[in-house]
Every structure is written in C-alpha cells, then in structure tokens.
Amino acid sequence: MTKPIIPVARRHASDTNYTSGPDIGTATKVDPGAALAAQGWLPGAPVPAQHLNHLLASAAAVARRMLAVLALRPHTTDAAFADSTAACAAACVENGGASEGIKALVVKAGTAGSMYVNDSDAVTVAGDTVSVTSLVTSIAYDNTAGRFIAVGSGGNNHCSSTDNGANWVTGGAIGFVPQDIVRNPTLGLFIVNSASGSGSARTTNGAAWTSSSHTLAASGKGGIAVLSSGRTVICGFDGFDAPRFTISDNGSTWADSGGFPADGGISFLNEGYICGNGGPLIWHVGLRGSPPSAIRVSVSSDGVTWTTRADLSISVDNIPPAALQPDTQPRIMCCQNTGMLVIVCAEVATSRIFAIASLDGGFTWTEPVYYAGASLRAFAVANGKLYRTLGSGLEQSVGVGWR
C-alpha cells in the first residue's frame, strides 16, 4: 500500500510563477499585499491568480478544520469490553480488498480485550489479548500475512492475531517490557522499543524475537516510527534538555542521529514523542522552553534533520497553561490511511486530557477538545477516526471520512 500524503493547505495553491515581465513580477504563490496589489494582476485576467488561490485555500482551511473537530469528538458505541482496564491501541486494517474496505481493530488488556470495527461503524467484541495482562500500549499490522501484534506490560508482554482479534496467541519472550511496536514492510519486520532503558527487538511473526541495543544516551521511550525508505527511528532523551534519535536501516544495528539543533538556548523538558504512517515523513511533538511556553511540532524525512512545523502557544493557540507542566509528555499519533495527526496531552494540574488535530501535515491545528481524566494510552487513531476506551466502553468519532 502506498501511504498517502495529505496535501499541504497552502495559502496559495501553486509554487510556480506564472507571471511575466517587470510590470508583473509577483510569484503566484505570494500574496502581494495592498502595497503591491497593482503588480499582482495577470494580463487578460480580471482577478490575479494569487488572490483566487488565497480564497480557495481559505475555504479549504475552514473545511479541514470542521472535519478535524468532528474527528476529535468520539461518541459512545453500544459495544462493551468485559472489564474496565483503560488502555487502548488501534491499527488500520486493509485485509479485505476494495470490496471489504478498511477496518480498525481496537485492543485493551483484559478479558475480551479487542474490538473489531468495520466501515459502517459496527463494533464486534473480539477475543482476549492473552499474555498482555496489565496495559496494552501499541499494536501493529502486517497486511501481507494478515497478522496483528499487540504489546504492553504484564504477562508475556505481547500476543498476535491473524483473524482480526477473534483469537490471540502468545509468542516468544521479547526480553524486556516493550512500549511501542511498528511494522516495517521494507524489512518484513515488526520492531519494538523498550519502555525503559535502551533496548529494541525485532520479529517476523512474534514467535521469536531478536534483541538489539541502541545508542540513545538515556531511555528510548519517546516512540518509534518507520519511513517509506525502510528506515526505523526511535526517540529518546539525552537526560538534559533535548530529544535524541537513533536510526536503523536494517532493524538490528542502530546509530545515534543526534537531536534537535540549538534553538536560541531554548530547551525541551523531555523526549516528547514521534509518529508516522509509513510514508516519507515522521513527526515529533515536545514541550518547548523551560519553563514550557509552547508545544512544538517538528517533521523529518530521515530522522536526522528536523524542521519546525508549528509552535502552539498558550496565547495564540488556546493551549491551556495547565497542560504545559514539566512532568507532562504529549503524545502524537498518525492515522495509517488518512495521515490525520492527533496530539493528546495531559493537564497535570486539572487531571484532564485535551486533544488537537491537523489535516495538513501539522501546519495548522484545531483548538483543544477536552476529556475528563483518562490515560493518554486510552486514545488511538485509525481509519480517519479517534478511538477512546473509557472504563468498559468504546468511543469512536465520526472521522474525517475519506480514503
């Protein structure tokens, strides 16, 4: 499957300068402003292209914002888990071809710990996620073999299913407690990072695992992501003031790729988190400043060079001050088949969680939507929707609604 890239919501739709001559001279993608309006007109056109593009982009931004807000407002479904363990992970499933569509599997620890959700939002309670007895933290899917692997804490820390969660099988020992899992289709591997320390492990099917150590100075618990190039990236913390990253092109040997460059002496409070959908880009979110003043979203095509995509601040973006606490760690998620980005962040001072979404690759974000106390791991994205486990119930949003 070729992973999609959501088109950037440019202020002006084209990067090409269609103008000609010194009396015009304004690139189509640039709004000339009032002072240069006289130079922005194209010969033979009553309205300059850059202004038309600006109007179209503005309308698109409004539509994207409405869709993103809908995706952040999950409603309760009729289905119920058999217990109230509040942990959730979801993966996009493309196992039935065009006639069957894209599905989502939501899992949590405990008896009857998975639910299968189809395109019509019908929810089926599936099987018990055996051998993950405490907290399910992540899930990945191999669309070639039709296999899910869920990881978490407690028991044997992972299990797999090849029938959409109806039955789960215990595999071999990983050797540590995993936190996140990704599927690297280029290498044909599932790869996990450690919830503590500097470990990683890989497997083809969950039956047997091979461990490796990476080179992060501190723990590598800031997420794991895969690029379409076949590169896997793990995020950690240098123990001082910046996230750090380690990369692997084979899943077995890892090399420290450094961290963010100096930013005027502004530090980060923790490792933050990374995500991707197997496409050409991965994203990072972290608290910027000490004390924190903003949530920074960055993007990379290789795990080495990072570019700031957005700084979301208290005064401009309605980020609540209570969210920017030194001991919080925002989490970013990317929908596998739509590319929708969602950030969830805990407010330590208020015991609330808020979520924001982006439909243009992280350039623009919605205002926060709030939820009463719940774990960040109780949220997941798949199929253009936000899922949340709440007690024994499952919530899902309307979603962005495109394939």
Short mmCIF file of C-alpha atoms in Angstrom, two decimals, residues 8-14 49-64 360 364:
data_model
loop_
_atom_site.label_atom_id
_atom_site.label_comp_id
_atom_site.label_asym_id
_atom_site.label_seq_id
_atom_site.Cartn_x
_atom_site.Cartn_y
_atom_site.Cartn_z
CA VAL A 8 -0.49 21.00 2.36
CA ALA A 9 -3.08 23.73 2.90
CA ARG A 10 -1.05 26.37 1.15
CA ARG A 11 -2.13 29.97 1.35
CA HIS A 12 -1.62 29.99 -2.41
CA ALA A 13 -2.11 26.87 -4.43
CA SER A 14 0.87 26.92 -6.76
CA ALA A 49 -4.35 34.10 -9.66
CA GLN A 50 -2.74 34.57 -6.27
CA HIS A 51 -5.92 36.10 -4.86
CA LEU A 52 -8.07 33.30 -6.29
CA ASN A 53 -5.69 30.78 -4.75
CA HIS A 54 -5.86 32.58 -1.43
CA LEU A 55 -9.67 32.39 -1.40
CA LEU A 56 -9.65 28.71 -2.33
CA ALA A 57 -7.08 27.89 0.33
CA SER A 58 -9.06 29.79 2.95
CA ALA A 59 -12.21 27.82 2.13
CA ALA A 60 -10.23 24.57 2.25
CA ALA A 61 -8.81 25.51 5.64
CA VAL A 62 -12.31 26.03 7.03
CA ALA A 63 -13.46 22.65 5.68
CA ARG A 64 -10.41 20.89 7.10
CA ASP A 360 -2.44 19.38 6.63
CA THR A 364 -2.36 24.12 11.31
#
